[in-house]
Coordinates of C-alpha atoms in Angstrom, one line a residue:
Chain Y
X26 CA 148.7 49.3 50.6
X27 CA 148.0 45.6 50.2
X28 CA 149.4 44.1 47.0
X29 CA 147.8 41.5 44.8
X30 CA 150.2 40.0 42.4
X31 CA 148.5 39.2 39.1
X32 CA 150.0 37.2 36.2
X33 CA 150.6 37.2 33.4
X34 CA 150.7 40.9 32.7
X35 CA 149.5 40.3 29.1
X36 CA 148.5 37.4 26.9
X37 CA 148.2 37.1 23.1
X38 CA 146.2 34.1 22.0
X39 CA 144.4 32.7 19.1
X40 CA 140.6 32.4 19.0
X41 CA 139.5 29.1 20.4
X42 CA 142.4 28.7 22.9
X43 CA 141.9 28.4 26.6
X44 CA 143.3 31.1 28.9
X45 CA 144.4 31.0 32.5
X46 CA 145.4 33.9 34.8
X47 CA 146.0 34.0 38.5
X48 CA 146.4 36.3 41.5
X49 CA 148.4 35.7 44.7
X50 CA 148.9 37.6 47.9
X51 CA 150.8 37.3 51.1
X52 CA 147.7 37.9 53.1
X53 CA 144.5 36.0 53.6
X54 CA 141.2 37.2 52.1
X55 CA 137.6 36.3 52.6
X56 CA 136.4 37.2 49.1
X57 CA 137.9 37.2 45.6
X58 CA 136.3 39.1 42.8
X59 CA 137.2 39.0 39.1
X60 CA 136.4 41.9 36.9
X61 CA 136.8 42.6 33.2
X62 CA 137.4 46.1 31.9
X63 CA 137.1 47.2 28.2
X64 CA 138.5 50.5 26.9
X65 CA 136.5 53.5 28.0
X66 CA 134.3 51.5 30.4
X67 CA 134.3 50.7 34.1
X68 CA 135.2 47.3 35.5
X69 CA 132.4 44.7 35.1
X70 CA 132.0 42.0 37.7
X71 CA 132.4 38.5 36.3
X72 CA 132.6 36.1 39.2
X73 CA 132.6 36.5 43.0
X74 CA 134.1 33.8 45.3
X75 CA 133.4 33.7 49.0
X76 CA 134.7 30.4 50.3
X77 CA 138.1 28.7 50.3
X78 CA 138.2 26.0 47.7
X79 CA 135.1 27.3 45.9
X80 CA 135.0 26.7 42.2
X81 CA 132.5 28.8 40.3
X82 CA 131.6 29.1 36.6
X83 CA 129.9 31.8 34.6
X84 CA 129.5 30.5 31.0
X85 CA 133.0 29.9 29.6
X86 CA 134.6 31.5 32.7
X87 CA 135.7 29.4 35.7
X88 CA 137.3 30.8 38.8
X89 CA 138.6 29.2 42.0
X90 CA 139.3 30.5 45.5
X91 CA 142.5 28.9 46.7
X92 CA 142.5 26.7 49.7
X93 CA 145.0 28.8 51.5
X94 CA 142.8 31.9 50.9
X95 CA 145.8 33.6 49.4
X96 CA 145.2 33.0 45.7
X97 CA 142.7 32.7 43.0
X98 CA 142.7 31.8 39.3
X99 CA 140.4 32.6 36.4
X100 CA 140.1 30.4 33.3
X101 CA 138.5 31.3 30.0
X102 CA 137.7 28.4 27.7
X103 CA 137.4 28.5 23.9
X104 CA 138.2 32.2 23.8
X105 CA 136.4 34.5 21.3
X106 CA 137.4 38.0 20.0
X107 CA 135.0 39.7 22.5
X108 CA 137.0 38.4 25.4
X109 CA 139.5 41.1 24.7
X110 CA 140.0 43.4 27.6
X111 CA 141.8 43.8 30.9
X112 CA 141.0 41.3 33.6
X113 CA 141.4 42.3 37.3
X114 CA 141.3 40.3 40.4
X115 CA 140.2 42.2 43.5
X116 CA 139.9 41.5 47.3
X117 CA 138.4 43.3 50.2
X118 CA 141.2 44.5 52.4
X119 CA 140.4 42.8 55.6
X120 CA 142.1 45.3 57.9
X121 CA 139.9 48.2 57.0
X122 CA 136.7 46.4 55.7
X123 CA 136.1 49.2 53.3
X124 CA 138.7 49.0 50.6
X125 CA 138.6 46.9 47.5
X126 CA 142.2 46.2 46.4
X127 CA 142.9 45.4 42.8
X128 CA 145.7 43.4 41.1
X129 CA 147.7 44.9 38.3
X130 CA 145.5 43.4 35.6
X131 CA 146.0 40.9 32.7
X132 CA 145.6 42.4 29.2
X133 CA 144.1 39.8 27.0
X134 CA 144.3 40.0 23.2
X135 CA 142.5 37.4 21.1
X136 CA 143.5 37.1 17.4
X137 CA 140.7 35.9 15.2
Chain O
X172 CA 118.6 53.2 37.2
X173 CA 119.8 49.7 36.7
X174 CA 123.5 50.4 37.2
X175 CA 125.9 52.9 38.6
X176 CA 125.7 56.1 36.6
X177 CA 128.5 58.7 36.5
X178 CA 128.6 62.1 34.9
X179 CA 130.1 63.7 33.0
X180 CA 131.8 60.9 31.0
X181 CA 134.6 63.2 30.0
X182 CA 135.9 66.4 31.5
X183 CA 138.7 68.7 30.3
X184 CA 139.8 71.2 32.9
X185 CA 142.4 73.9 32.7
X186 CA 145.0 73.6 35.4
X187 CA 143.8 75.4 38.5
X188 CA 140.2 75.0 37.7
X189 CA 137.8 73.2 40.2
X190 CA 135.8 70.2 39.0
X191 CA 132.9 68.2 40.4
X192 CA 132.2 64.6 39.4
X193 CA 128.9 63.0 40.1
X194 CA 127.9 59.4 41.0
X195 CA 124.4 57.9 41.1
X196 CA 124.8 54.5 42.8
X197 CA 122.4 51.6 42.4
X198 CA 119.2 52.4 44.3
X199 CA 119.3 51.0 47.8
X200 CA 123.0 50.4 47.9
X201 CA 124.4 51.3 51.2
X202 CA 128.1 51.5 50.4
X203 CA 129.7 53.9 47.8
X204 CA 133.3 54.0 46.8
X205 CA 135.4 56.3 44.7
X206 CA 138.5 55.0 42.8
X207 CA 141.2 56.7 40.7
X208 CA 142.5 54.8 37.7
X209 CA 145.7 56.0 35.9
X210 CA 146.3 54.8 32.4
X211 CA 147.5 51.1 32.4
X212 CA 146.9 50.7 36.1
X213 CA 144.3 49.1 38.3
X214 CA 141.8 51.2 40.2
X215 CA 143.2 52.8 43.4
X216 CA 140.9 53.5 46.4
X217 CA 140.1 57.1 47.2
X218 CA 137.3 57.1 49.7
X219 CA 134.3 55.1 51.1
X220 CA 130.8 56.0 52.3
X221 CA 128.4 54.0 54.3
X222 CA 125.1 55.8 53.7
X223 CA 125.9 59.5 54.3
X224 CA 128.9 58.8 56.5
X225 CA 132.4 59.0 55.0
X226 CA 134.1 56.2 56.9
X227 CA 137.4 56.1 55.1
X228 CA 139.0 58.9 53.2
X229 CA 142.6 57.7 53.6
X230 CA 143.1 57.3 49.8
X231 CA 142.4 60.9 48.9
X232 CA 145.8 62.1 47.5
X233 CA 145.6 65.6 48.9
X234 CA 143.4 68.1 50.6
X235 CA 142.4 69.4 47.2
X236 CA 140.2 66.3 46.9
X237 CA 136.8 66.3 48.7
X238 CA 133.9 63.9 48.5
X239 CA 130.4 64.1 49.9
X240 CA 127.2 62.0 50.0
X241 CA 124.8 64.2 52.0
X242 CA 121.6 62.2 51.6
X243 CA 123.1 58.8 51.4
X244 CA 122.5 58.3 47.7
X245 CA 124.2 60.6 45.1
X246 CA 127.8 61.4 45.7
X247 CA 130.0 64.1 44.4
X248 CA 133.8 64.1 44.2
X249 CA 135.3 67.5 44.0
X250 CA 138.8 68.4 43.0
X251 CA 140.0 71.9 43.7
X252 CA 142.8 73.7 41.8
X253 CA 143.3 70.8 39.5
X254 CA 146.8 69.8 38.6
X255 CA 148.1 67.7 35.6
X256 CA 148.8 64.7 37.8
X257 CA 145.0 64.6 38.6
X258 CA 144.4 63.4 35.0
X259 CA 142.9 60.0 35.3
X260 CA 139.6 58.0 35.1
X261 CA 137.6 58.4 38.3
X262 CA 135.4 55.4 39.0
X263 CA 132.5 55.1 41.4
X264 CA 131.2 51.8 42.8
X265 CA 128.4 50.8 45.0
X266 CA 127.5 47.7 47.0
X267 CA 124.2 46.5 48.6
X268 CA 125.6 45.9 52.0
X269 CA 128.6 46.7 54.2
X270 CA 131.3 44.3 55.2
X271 CA 133.8 42.1 53.4
X272 CA 131.6 39.4 51.7
X273 CA 129.9 41.5 49.1
X274 CA 130.0 42.5 45.4
X275 CA 130.8 46.0 44.2
X276 CA 129.4 47.3 40.9
X277 CA 131.2 50.1 39.0
X278 CA 130.1 52.9 36.8
X279 CA 131.6 53.8 33.5
X280 CA 133.9 56.4 35.0
X281 CA 134.7 60.0 34.3
X282 CA 137.8 60.6 32.3
X283 CA 139.4 63.8 33.6
X284 CA 142.1 65.5 31.5
X285 CA 143.8 68.5 33.0
X286 CA 145.5 70.7 30.5

């Protein structure tokens, strides 16, 4: 299936630091979604991006849809312990129109 | 309800047993998806419904896996003759509309352990 390359795989940071993670693909997508998943829970939608170049914020989170439509990044500013979790990027696979494809995830650990 | 609801949250099955996992999507959502998530991995697509029609089942790993959504709301994922490799979290998601430019909302998942 379609691959989304997400990096870094894991991050260990101190509380208060800023975080940046990104996803790239060899294919063009119309939508980028960013999810957060905590242990024992399902993914929770954080930000949805629909337009190339779009920059969207949700509190301390900011995400951008790359101009080429092949990449996206998610920034978290002033991290806090409750930011801990796995962050996934996801795209609708254009060829089928019915399949949300996920990146491998970024495991974030925040040390108080 | 306000969100996607899945039951049971946890299921332990003996190898060879049949299991049924239930998903209640957000009311009014047309699209419903099932995903399988192995430990440490991202969710992998299993199947997709638009209302009661199963439009894509290409992700189902074998013919032991069967999904239905007979009235276009609640969906059931059934796994027959469970095997140890079926152990995973099964996630259900729904979205308000069809097409590519939409948002999908996930339930908490059912953790299946086959012993």
